XYZ file of C-alpha atoms in Angstrom:
786
model
C 79.326 73.900 76.150
C 82.489 72.739 74.441
C 85.889 72.131 75.887
C 88.378 74.617 74.577
C 90.333 73.264 71.596
C 89.015 69.929 72.130
C 86.633 67.927 69.826
C 83.244 67.174 71.475
C 83.802 63.500 72.023
C 81.816 62.921 75.175
C 78.310 63.601 74.050
C 77.660 66.518 76.583
C 75.758 68.662 74.199
C 73.676 66.516 71.960
C 70.333 67.756 73.204
C 71.228 71.384 72.952
C 70.727 73.807 70.118
C 72.947 76.932 70.198
C 70.768 79.954 70.709
C 71.777 83.385 69.637
C 73.912 85.402 72.191
C 77.607 85.979 73.027
C 80.026 83.174 73.903
C 82.163 83.170 77.190
C 84.830 80.757 78.471
C 84.251 79.354 81.915
C 86.621 77.606 84.283
C 84.972 75.591 87.042
C 85.747 75.923 90.874
C 85.419 72.128 91.274
C 88.923 71.637 89.794
C 88.253 70.486 86.269
C 91.502 71.181 84.358
C 89.959 72.577 81.392
C 87.963 75.541 80.199
C 84.539 75.332 78.566
C 82.647 77.602 76.297
C 79.027 78.792 77.005
C 76.424 80.771 75.180
C 75.092 83.782 77.181
C 71.380 84.626 76.384
C 70.822 88.365 75.580
C 68.824 88.765 78.955
C 71.818 87.876 81.046
C 74.346 89.935 79.044
C 76.857 91.641 79.929
C 79.082 89.094 81.745
C 82.429 90.507 82.700
C 85.693 88.511 83.045
C 86.076 87.650 86.736
C 82.336 87.166 87.283
C 80.857 83.808 88.506
C 78.241 82.161 86.515
C 75.969 79.088 87.002
C 76.017 76.707 84.258
C 74.874 73.156 83.382
C 77.810 70.638 83.053
C 78.137 66.945 82.206
C 75.668 64.388 80.968
C 73.431 65.018 83.848
C 73.446 68.862 83.453
C 74.379 69.471 86.878
C 74.426 73.032 87.775
C 78.030 74.088 88.612
C 79.540 77.384 89.533
C 82.404 78.752 87.564
C 84.404 81.926 86.681
C 84.164 83.629 83.343
C 87.839 83.764 82.241
C 87.246 85.023 78.677
C 84.700 86.621 76.328
C 85.168 85.446 72.901
C 85.351 87.710 70.083
C 83.196 87.330 67.073
C 85.530 84.978 65.021
C 86.256 82.747 67.997
C 82.485 82.654 68.908
C 81.622 81.563 65.392
C 84.264 78.662 65.630
C 82.890 77.630 69.036
C 79.243 77.775 67.811
C 80.039 74.956 65.309
C 79.430 72.890 68.495
C 76.148 72.806 70.243
C 76.752 75.032 73.208
C 74.883 75.018 76.645
C 73.578 78.244 77.988
C 74.514 80.096 81.119
C 71.524 79.835 83.561
C 72.553 82.451 85.955
C 75.105 85.293 86.454
C 76.051 85.362 90.182
C 78.005 88.611 90.361
C 76.861 91.980 89.102
C 80.358 93.281 88.969
C 83.661 91.158 88.290
C 85.274 89.792 91.696
C 88.784 89.867 90.153
C 90.324 92.590 87.929
C 92.488 91.892 84.908
C 95.675 91.962 86.786
C 94.323 89.418 89.338
C 93.157 87.233 86.433
C 96.639 87.407 84.895
C 98.075 86.456 88.259
C 95.718 83.401 88.303
C 96.792 82.135 85.109
C 100.450 82.362 86.023
C 99.788 80.447 89.326
C 97.849 77.822 87.390
C 100.482 77.319 84.899
C 103.595 77.502 87.283
C 102.032 75.641 90.189
C 100.274 73.112 87.997
C 96.748 73.639 89.216
C 93.467 73.992 87.399
C 92.475 77.545 86.659
C 89.061 77.394 88.304
C 90.631 76.115 91.546
C 93.048 79.054 91.680
C 90.354 81.468 91.212
C 88.212 79.824 93.997
C 91.154 80.206 96.319
C 91.610 83.800 95.254
C 88.234 84.827 96.581
C 87.278 84.005 100.215
C 84.521 81.631 100.638
C 82.665 84.117 102.913
C 82.572 86.508 100.026
C 81.205 84.017 97.662
C 78.528 83.059 100.198
C 77.661 86.786 101.051
C 78.373 85.962 104.722
C 76.879 88.526 107.211
C 75.001 90.544 104.590
C 71.479 91.661 105.316
C 69.188 93.945 103.410
C 67.954 97.098 105.183
C 65.102 99.441 104.206
C 65.890 103.170 103.370
C 63.071 105.617 102.751
C 63.011 108.806 100.533
C 60.565 111.146 98.753
C 59.252 110.240 95.431
C 58.193 113.743 94.653
C 59.806 117.141 94.199
C 60.685 119.279 97.236
C 58.087 121.907 96.546
C 55.356 119.582 95.622
C 51.928 119.824 97.512
C 50.789 116.524 98.765
C 47.339 115.666 99.991
C 47.993 114.009 103.286
C 45.327 112.450 105.365
C 46.866 112.192 108.801
C 49.329 114.042 111.197
C 51.790 111.144 111.123
C 51.895 111.032 107.236
C 52.670 114.821 107.435
C 55.456 114.129 110.057
C 57.164 111.582 108.003
C 57.202 113.896 104.877
C 58.552 116.769 106.951
C 61.240 114.581 108.524
C 62.207 113.423 104.922
C 62.281 117.032 103.565
C 64.384 118.071 106.688
C 66.848 115.345 105.974
C 66.728 116.111 102.193
C 65.965 112.653 101.328
C 65.010 113.182 97.731
C 66.835 110.081 96.213
C 68.099 106.584 97.129
C 71.549 108.085 97.882
C 70.154 110.355 100.590
C 67.467 108.019 101.952
C 66.927 107.775 105.640
C 66.950 104.190 107.404
C 63.374 103.087 108.039
C 63.862 102.188 111.736
C 65.295 105.605 112.449
C 62.598 107.422 110.678
C 59.746 105.577 112.413
C 61.610 106.081 115.864
C 62.005 109.823 115.070
C 58.187 110.427 114.114
C 56.888 107.818 116.638
C 54.628 105.848 114.344
C 54.217 102.305 112.865
C 55.196 100.920 109.510
C 51.722 101.119 108.328
C 51.901 104.725 107.675
C 54.844 104.183 105.474
C 53.023 101.605 103.442
C 50.038 103.934 102.776
C 52.593 106.764 101.609
C 54.271 104.321 99.363
C 50.903 102.992 97.904
C 49.989 106.687 97.130
C 53.315 107.212 95.463
C 54.606 109.819 97.835
C 57.469 107.971 99.091
C 59.913 105.067 97.926
C 61.647 102.505 99.771
C 65.319 101.392 98.607
C 67.111 98.273 99.789
C 70.681 98.491 100.975
C 73.157 95.690 101.752
C 74.898 96.064 105.094
C 76.793 93.681 107.288
C 75.191 92.205 110.165
C 78.586 91.667 112.076
C 80.873 94.532 111.047
C 84.545 93.832 111.469
C 86.294 94.805 114.906
C 89.937 95.675 114.977
C 91.334 93.743 118.008
C 90.912 95.888 121.077
C 93.946 94.333 122.529
C 96.146 95.808 119.864
C 97.410 98.024 122.569
C 99.590 95.007 123.596
C 102.233 96.428 121.136
C 102.690 99.296 123.415
C 103.813 101.303 120.388
C 105.067 104.616 121.216
C 103.432 107.595 119.811
C 106.680 109.430 119.819
C 108.541 110.124 116.654
C 111.190 107.636 115.785
C 114.496 108.781 114.471
C 116.138 106.424 112.006
C 119.801 105.615 112.145
C 122.113 105.969 109.277
C 121.639 102.390 108.050
C 117.805 102.761 108.233
C 117.838 106.075 106.255
C 120.040 104.638 103.640
C 117.750 101.679 103.101
C 114.537 103.723 103.178
C 115.892 106.186 100.670
C 116.841 103.310 98.350
C 113.431 101.729 98.782
C 111.451 104.873 98.214
C 113.383 105.683 94.982
C 112.722 102.351 93.452
C 108.944 102.686 94.549
C 108.805 106.220 92.980
C 109.907 104.996 89.534
C 106.790 102.971 89.271
C 108.567 100.026 87.954
C 108.929 96.411 89.190
C 111.773 95.628 91.592
C 112.430 93.395 94.737
C 114.435 94.600 97.848
C 115.554 92.304 100.386
C 115.780 94.069 103.723
C 118.295 91.936 105.655
C 118.409 93.161 109.130
C 119.389 91.550 112.376
C 116.542 91.009 114.870
C 115.438 94.494 116.388
C 117.291 96.350 113.729
C 114.074 98.488 113.012
C 112.792 96.669 109.863
C 109.030 97.385 110.821
C 109.559 101.148 110.944
C 111.032 100.988 107.493
C 107.914 99.151 106.195
C 105.872 101.901 107.838
C 107.649 104.738 106.265
C 107.841 103.100 102.872
C 104.098 102.582 102.927
C 103.462 106.228 104.013
C 105.406 107.206 100.875
C 103.303 104.770 98.786
C 99.920 106.180 100.376
C 101.065 109.921 99.972
C 101.418 109.088 96.214
C 97.890 107.759 95.799
C 98.722 104.179 95.761
C 98.071 101.267 98.000
C 100.075 98.526 99.881
C 99.780 94.970 101.140
C 101.697 93.687 104.381
C 102.038 89.804 104.520
C 102.786 88.237 107.939
C 103.690 84.498 108.500
C 101.730 84.202 111.717
C 98.257 85.451 112.522
C 99.486 86.242 116.075
C 101.723 88.881 114.601
C 98.739 90.882 113.533
C 98.333 91.865 117.149
C 101.324 94.288 117.353
C 101.400 94.881 113.611
C 97.921 96.358 113.667
C 98.613 98.167 116.795
C 101.693 99.994 115.244
C 100.075 100.571 111.891
C 96.729 101.942 113.038
C 98.677 104.814 114.638
C 100.087 105.927 111.205
C 97.246 104.886 108.733
C 93.590 105.566 108.765
C 92.262 103.175 105.997
C 93.357 99.670 107.069
C 91.802 96.238 106.452
C 92.829 92.946 107.807
C 92.570 89.583 106.185
C 93.219 86.298 107.701
C 91.523 82.856 108.538
C 90.792 83.593 112.207
C 88.158 86.388 111.103
C 84.560 85.038 111.080
C 82.866 84.752 107.810
C 80.945 88.086 108.159
C 84.189 90.084 109.310
C 86.143 88.494 106.373
C 83.424 89.524 103.855
C 83.140 92.955 105.346
C 86.974 93.592 105.246
C 87.163 92.233 101.575
C 84.296 94.518 100.462
C 85.980 97.451 102.071
C 89.055 96.737 100.056
C 87.003 96.104 96.819
C 85.148 99.444 97.321
C 88.373 101.341 97.644
C 87.790 102.205 101.361
C 91.177 100.790 102.381
C 94.621 101.514 101.015
C 96.722 99.297 103.491
C 95.960 95.685 103.921
C 97.502 93.462 106.558
C 97.197 89.826 106.699
C 98.374 86.367 106.239
C 99.373 84.409 103.072
C 95.941 84.874 101.264
C 96.064 88.514 101.692
C 98.331 88.699 98.581
C 94.996 88.405 96.617
C 93.474 91.451 98.288
C 91.509 93.277 95.530
C 93.378 96.565 95.811
C 93.588 99.125 92.975
C 96.749 100.979 91.989
C 99.121 98.769 94.053
C 102.424 100.333 94.775
C 104.125 98.133 97.415
C 103.814 94.512 98.799
C 105.620 93.887 102.021
C 106.668 90.210 102.927
C 107.791 90.175 106.607
C 109.923 87.197 107.676
C 110.002 86.042 104.032
C 111.989 82.918 105.041
C 109.017 81.463 106.839
C 107.653 78.114 105.387
C 104.196 79.112 106.613
C 103.936 81.106 103.373
C 103.662 77.949 101.451
C 99.982 76.682 100.851
C 99.670 72.951 101.779
C 96.635 72.384 99.578
C 95.943 73.078 95.979
C 96.890 75.707 94.670
C 100.210 74.874 96.413
C 101.582 78.576 95.915
C 104.132 80.198 97.936
C 102.867 83.617 99.259
C 106.440 85.262 98.774
C 106.771 84.164 95.249
C 103.174 85.156 94.296
C 103.737 88.570 96.005
C 106.702 89.045 93.674
C 104.854 88.087 90.588
C 101.939 90.272 91.416
C 104.405 93.160 91.976
C 105.799 92.493 88.455
C 102.277 92.384 87.024
C 101.189 95.560 88.688
C 104.473 97.494 88.185
C 104.810 97.734 91.909
C 107.781 97.107 94.336
C 108.052 94.031 96.613
C 109.884 94.441 99.892
C 111.017 91.146 101.579
C 112.340 91.310 105.250
C 114.165 88.944 107.373
C 117.033 88.534 109.791
C 117.664 85.157 108.356
C 116.697 85.208 104.590
C 116.004 82.014 102.731
C 118.916 80.744 100.665
C 116.801 81.147 97.583
C 116.243 84.840 98.179
C 119.947 85.428 98.967
C 120.764 83.713 95.626
C 118.173 85.749 93.604
C 119.748 88.878 94.977
C 123.118 87.838 93.595
C 121.899 86.436 90.147
C 118.754 88.387 89.101
C 118.677 92.010 87.965
C 115.558 93.133 89.541
C 116.774 91.878 92.946
C 118.756 93.940 95.496
C 119.899 93.288 99.077
C 119.855 96.191 101.777
C 121.755 95.638 104.977
C 120.756 96.650 108.484
C 123.838 95.087 110.458
C 123.049 96.774 113.815
C 120.190 96.839 116.243
C 118.425 100.183 117.051
C 120.270 102.529 119.383
C 123.358 100.286 118.786
C 121.910 97.668 121.268
C 124.126 94.665 121.739
C 123.119 91.340 120.363
C 121.854 88.944 123.157
C 124.486 86.649 124.880
C 124.340 82.987 123.843
C 124.841 80.150 126.271
C 125.068 76.338 125.319
C 123.692 73.735 127.663
C 124.533 70.227 126.572
C 121.451 68.020 127.506
C 123.299 64.809 127.470
C 125.080 66.009 130.661
C 121.810 66.897 132.522
C 120.079 63.539 132.816
C 118.708 62.596 136.324
C 117.250 59.483 137.749
C 113.711 60.696 136.714
C 115.077 61.070 133.194
C 115.573 64.207 131.146
C 114.444 67.394 132.639
C 113.093 70.122 130.427
C 114.548 72.916 132.433
C 118.256 72.295 133.022
C 119.948 73.785 136.185
C 121.507 76.640 134.322
C 118.261 77.639 132.733
C 116.561 77.208 136.019
C 118.974 79.464 137.937
C 118.859 82.045 135.330
C 114.973 82.103 135.409
C 115.042 82.546 139.078
C 117.438 85.573 138.678
C 115.123 87.248 135.972
C 112.049 86.659 138.089
C 113.825 88.234 141.136
C 114.397 91.373 139.074
C 110.753 91.573 137.786
C 111.820 90.835 134.405
C 110.321 88.428 131.863
C 111.262 85.165 130.064
C 110.205 83.442 126.891
C 110.701 79.699 126.582
C 110.463 77.893 123.370
C 109.646 74.054 122.784
C 108.755 73.525 119.088
C 106.497 70.538 119.912
C 102.853 70.664 121.210
C 101.278 68.292 123.607
C 102.602 66.670 126.704
C 104.582 63.629 125.532
C 105.318 62.486 122.057
C 105.507 58.767 122.901
C 103.325 56.552 124.963
C 105.758 53.512 125.548
C 105.994 50.312 127.300
C 109.413 49.744 128.750
C 109.170 46.065 129.117
C 108.231 44.920 125.338
C 108.990 48.400 123.796
C 105.430 48.629 122.271
C 104.461 52.277 121.316
C 100.981 53.461 120.993
C 100.410 54.143 117.277
C 97.708 55.710 115.142
C 95.538 53.121 113.520
C 94.981 55.367 110.479
C 98.553 56.759 110.116
C 102.029 55.421 110.315
C 102.989 57.688 113.314
C 103.042 57.606 117.080
C 100.318 59.158 118.939
C 101.011 62.226 121.015
C 99.576 62.498 124.561
C 97.784 65.647 125.470
C 96.959 66.162 129.013
C 93.324 67.064 129.982
C 92.987 70.552 131.609
C 92.990 70.401 135.315
C 91.473 72.925 137.821
C 93.348 71.502 140.750
C 97.038 71.392 141.098
C 98.652 68.413 139.284
C 100.092 65.642 141.576
C 101.092 63.271 138.755
C 104.788 62.473 138.333
C 106.205 63.466 134.950
C 107.762 59.999 134.179
C 106.345 57.918 136.847
C 103.922 54.966 136.861
C 100.737 57.005 136.863
C 99.267 57.978 133.590
C 97.673 61.442 133.707
C 94.177 62.019 132.578
C 93.959 62.920 128.955
C 94.022 61.556 125.342
C 96.419 60.313 122.811
C 96.054 62.232 119.659
C 97.289 61.923 116.123
C 98.549 65.210 114.756
C 97.822 64.075 111.168
C 94.225 62.635 111.215
C 93.262 63.943 114.623
C 92.029 60.620 115.859
C 91.797 60.534 119.612
C 91.879 57.622 122.056
C 92.117 56.918 125.778
C 95.546 55.902 127.070
C 95.800 52.350 128.662
C 97.408 52.324 132.003
C 98.976 48.864 130.999
C 100.500 47.697 127.867
C 97.982 45.658 125.733
C 100.700 43.334 124.756
C 102.515 42.346 127.904
C 100.419 44.128 130.698
C 103.298 45.932 131.903
C 102.721 49.672 133.141
C 102.896 52.294 130.341
C 105.178 55.277 130.759
C 105.642 58.531 128.588
C 108.700 59.705 126.862
C 109.358 62.791 124.811
C 108.844 66.629 125.017
C 105.872 68.751 124.564
C 104.767 72.365 125.507
C 102.145 71.119 127.934
C 104.886 69.092 129.894
C 106.899 72.443 129.850
C 104.196 74.398 131.337
C 103.607 71.758 134.145
C 107.333 71.748 134.994
C 107.518 75.384 135.116
C 104.484 75.558 137.427
C 106.058 73.036 139.725
C 109.643 74.721 139.873
C 108.215 78.351 139.954
C 104.807 78.030 141.895
C 104.499 81.901 142.386
C 105.402 82.776 138.719
C 102.564 83.745 136.445
C 102.839 81.563 133.421
C 101.100 81.405 130.105
C 101.266 79.005 127.123
C 100.832 79.784 123.366
C 100.481 77.000 120.955
C 97.788 75.773 118.458
C 96.128 73.789 121.289
C 95.738 76.498 123.685
C 94.654 78.958 120.894
C 91.811 76.838 119.475
C 89.083 78.309 117.759
C 88.428 81.022 115.252
C 88.503 83.773 117.822
C 91.874 85.548 117.651
C 91.036 87.306 120.931
C 92.822 84.533 122.823
C 96.188 85.725 121.054
C 95.504 89.305 121.843
C 94.575 88.789 125.537
C 97.723 86.532 126.263
C 100.103 88.860 124.428
C 98.423 91.923 125.935
C 98.851 90.410 129.567
C 102.533 89.688 128.729
C 103.098 93.144 127.393
C 101.384 94.809 130.392
C 103.467 92.853 132.818
C 100.648 90.509 133.947
C 102.570 87.395 132.943
C 106.335 86.571 133.865
C 106.905 83.582 131.703
C 105.614 82.962 128.208
C 106.101 79.497 127.095
C 105.097 77.886 123.669
C 105.964 76.626 120.072
C 107.277 78.654 117.210
C 104.338 81.017 117.345
C 106.693 82.880 119.825
C 109.602 83.071 117.762
C 108.791 85.804 115.186
C 108.193 89.569 115.202
C 107.104 90.107 118.781
C 108.485 93.008 120.646
C 108.634 92.944 124.548
C 111.256 95.198 126.052
C 111.153 93.709 129.413
C 112.115 90.323 128.250
C 115.668 89.567 129.181
C 115.858 85.777 128.865
C 115.009 83.368 126.072
C 115.276 79.613 126.729
C 115.232 77.111 123.792
C 114.259 73.821 125.501
C 115.319 71.586 122.554
C 117.223 73.392 119.684
C 117.726 70.138 117.861
C 114.143 69.127 117.252
C 114.196 70.139 113.608
C 117.521 68.721 112.947
C 116.276 65.152 113.054
C 113.728 65.542 110.265
C 114.555 63.839 107.050
C 114.620 67.016 105.099
C 117.504 69.014 103.347
C 116.207 72.190 104.821
C 116.653 71.027 108.504
C 119.855 72.886 109.151
C 118.479 76.054 107.673
C 115.221 75.855 109.674
C 117.146 75.100 113.040
C 119.433 78.180 112.512
C 116.550 80.363 111.540
C 114.376 79.307 114.490
C 117.283 79.783 117.125
C 118.249 83.178 115.512
C 114.555 84.369 115.525
C 113.541 83.367 118.984
C 116.888 84.716 120.214
C 115.872 88.190 118.874
C 112.945 88.338 121.333
C 115.351 89.321 124.118
C 117.684 92.253 124.766
C 115.357 94.725 123.009
C 115.813 97.489 125.383
C 118.892 98.809 127.588
C 118.505 95.513 129.610
C 121.129 92.962 128.463
C 119.415 89.813 126.960
C 120.443 86.343 127.454
C 119.630 83.245 125.344
C 120.174 79.655 126.862
C 120.267 77.004 124.110
C 119.588 73.374 125.308
C 120.468 70.620 122.828
C 121.705 67.014 122.600
C 123.682 67.836 119.375
C 125.970 70.662 120.495
C 128.396 70.073 117.743
C 125.870 70.697 114.921
C 127.036 73.373 112.564
C 123.695 75.128 112.537
C 123.674 75.460 116.363
C 127.180 76.503 116.454
C 126.805 79.289 113.960
C 123.811 80.447 115.565
C 125.621 80.820 118.941
C 128.153 83.025 117.218
C 125.367 85.148 115.388
C 127.289 84.050 112.238
C 124.839 83.940 109.452
C 127.247 84.557 106.651
C 129.250 81.678 107.936
C 126.272 79.330 108.071
C 125.220 80.481 104.603
C 128.580 79.742 103.044
C 128.820 76.179 104.508
C 125.165 75.296 103.745
C 125.222 76.358 100.196
C 128.467 74.446 99.707
C 126.503 71.187 100.723
C 123.409 72.322 98.510
C 125.557 72.856 95.342
C 127.371 69.526 95.643
C 124.037 67.712 95.941
C 122.128 69.750 93.211
C 119.587 70.982 95.581
C 117.693 74.287 95.891
C 118.641 77.268 95.404
C 121.112 75.803 92.675
C 118.624 73.293 91.132
C 114.857 73.461 90.976
C 112.639 70.759 92.527
C 109.114 69.350 92.110
C 107.374 66.685 94.237
C 104.695 64.427 92.906
C 102.782 62.854 95.685
C 100.519 59.837 95.140
C 97.994 58.308 97.591
C 95.306 55.615 97.697
C 93.854 53.260 100.418
C 94.920 50.217 98.301
C 98.800 49.640 98.476
C 98.638 47.335 95.212
C 96.658 49.948 93.425
C 98.986 52.740 94.317
C 102.194 50.872 93.385
C 100.611 50.205 89.928
C 99.739 53.846 89.305
C 103.202 55.091 90.526
C 104.908 52.629 88.082
C 102.657 53.878 85.346
C 103.331 57.493 86.154
C 107.058 56.856 86.161
C 106.910 55.259 82.816
C 104.972 58.380 81.424
C 107.438 60.787 82.923
C 110.481 58.882 81.438
C 108.664 58.846 78.104
C 108.010 62.593 78.112
C 111.503 63.415 79.148
C 113.035 61.308 76.489
C 110.638 62.265 73.727
C 111.225 66.011 74.316
C 114.907 65.778 75.392
C 114.306 67.480 78.846
C 117.159 67.483 81.284
C 115.450 66.277 84.498
C 116.520 63.915 87.240
C 113.928 61.479 88.545
C 113.835 59.922 91.878
C 111.275 57.305 92.957
C 108.666 56.220 93.156
C 109.420 55.765 96.828
C 107.520 55.663 100.062
C 106.861 59.070 101.646
C 108.556 59.823 105.062
C 105.199 59.200 106.652
C 104.075 56.263 104.461
C 100.363 56.088 105.416
C 98.168 59.265 106.621
C 94.225 58.797 107.267
C 94.383 55.389 105.974
C 95.905 56.395 102.667
C 99.223 54.750 101.608
C 101.645 57.532 100.189
C 104.242 57.442 97.667
C 106.255 60.204 95.935
C 108.519 60.941 92.889
C 110.947 63.889 93.079
C 112.018 65.746 89.952
C 115.046 67.910 89.860
C 116.285 70.193 87.097
C 118.993 72.778 86.635
C 116.235 75.420 86.073
C 112.475 75.586 86.020
C 111.876 75.401 82.374
C 112.284 71.745 81.731
C 109.934 71.100 84.645
C 107.331 73.463 83.412
C 107.614 71.855 79.824
C 107.201 68.386 81.407
C 103.907 69.424 83.442
C 102.537 71.277 80.502
C 102.650 68.357 78.148
C 101.468 65.977 80.913
C 98.370 68.106 81.644
C 97.142 67.502 78.102
C 97.389 63.758 78.383
C 94.856 61.188 79.647
C 94.687 60.300 83.356
C 96.957 57.805 84.948
C 95.243 54.299 85.232
C 94.441 52.963 87.807
C 93.079 56.281 89.280
C 94.683 57.477 92.359
C 95.076 60.894 94.112
C 97.916 62.869 92.600
C 99.353 66.236 93.832
C 102.123 68.450 92.192
C 104.124 70.523 94.584
C 106.398 72.915 92.710
C 109.320 74.341 94.880
C 108.257 72.189 97.930
C 109.327 73.542 101.280
C 109.524 70.019 102.839
C 109.579 66.600 101.668
C 107.489 64.888 104.351
């Protein structure tokens, strides 16, 4: 073993002679930011690029798994063998898990997002695939002799088995009959098969099958997709014609489908994919929320036969089965969340990124890639087309459409059937305070809800904050209940009750439940009295649980459901499907929840959307706060008025004069973009400048401070020595300065383009680690600065 292009200084290989064989280059899944050369014994050859191998590593020769990332030619192999190479112990995959195009994509992600190549490769292949989850071996039986051969059989059961195999034409492993089925048909025990096998009359083959085959959600009917032919309007026809012409050229390109909510973007996705499939190619559809797969699968399954689904709520056996189906070429359309961009499809023709503006496409652990940008890069590598869709595109994508030659913007300015946009109504919550405090459901919203329920129509209410109350507070000494591990307040989560709740919302009684930290998940009981002054504690703040309770009290006869990450816990996605199916079938009157409700769902009977607190995101210390607020209001507003029934949106806020809210009330996206871009340009922020965020954390604050200063000195040195034009801010405390007992600091880098940032990190990756050692993360193009 030797590190690529690096002298062997560490004494790893002193006890090893280099045996004859070929040499491969290995990148480790453990995250070592280097590649190492290993000898492959002849008995293990061949090893393909993209296969996993087990090799000894380090002084203790601990066995580690890694990916073969290169097979050295004869000249490079001879150079490498000047060192004493260790040998591969085991080849874990018969065939490569990743093809050459995905390997090229992995190298780009490693370089651009500053992440070890092995860590990228490990993220591209689901853990369930690497573990072989759900695979079991079954025995299949076939004749080991020719069809006309005369066999000396000693019993009627032996004769019956041979005749059954002949009638099934089971003369090789491909046509073999399952052992259990054969024994059941003949009515005998396994001993007869053993005798025939021992005499050489039959052979037994082993086949790998999945013990838990994937199941397409039975509640996909929640989408209520019509089987009737849909006629496209003029704008849709123009957009589809343009997209198909680009796809059919077989060259790379990116189209932004900018259409208002309910403008028929999904139908264009389907028609474009139909064109791709008819031409013998495949497609990927990326969705920002797993919940959206409900309706998407429902619509797509009516138009395509070979569909696969990839997302994190599948069980291990299901995910492995779906991935293997894709790998074996049994699926030509893949639907899934962010990681589905790595689906091992051949002959890729189109990647669709729905709701491309969503921050959920950004991975928050290494590799910190953005699913939209990786989709664009994979399209470029494969010579495919990338179709981005949104009613509120990100400012980065809009700017790319104006400045990059491979990008274009296609407009869908009208709703299907020329339906009107929903009517917007503003409620200033500062005028809605009562003696009990701030009510979540203002009188105008309550009145409108009653009208909707009387007409047997439905409503969606959005409150983008889970839990019951965000503060547990002493009104006497102003003490808040904080997390002992993090510098945040604890959020109260009410315990589920089977009997009607009698507690008051802001009264003296503390309901049963727990105070939970949303960052480290620490949980504690809530004291009835303040630990400092013994005064009674109370609760302040909003939460989706409290919204559900207030709805139940004001509308006791209404059928209410709540969707948030608390109510949908667990890996079983059936909860999503059941709730959405009940709402689609009219079994639920009011659907309340967090931003999971804001995107992509289509329910024609919804005539009212209530936004409980439109300014929740505006208070975050992030330069994208205005953009996120506008997008959330516009997206959730689009869930209403999707039929001939007029839709209404009631926007409750304490900041009614905020530009983001005012532009959203007018459906004025262009006006919002113009004003927001003006501010971004003056402050050298994306999309005009590029940004990188370096995060540092450690349990010891003094040690962290020393490391931050050392890193800043190194950054300044590299910038000066290489004449890089980069602005450096920090080190500074992160917005949340401590999480999980780790103190957190950050350094923000800004440059007019990405090239200086890439040069900086490429140089720093070759340098020795910062001392003292702390945990360091790099986030290129961060979507938040928290």
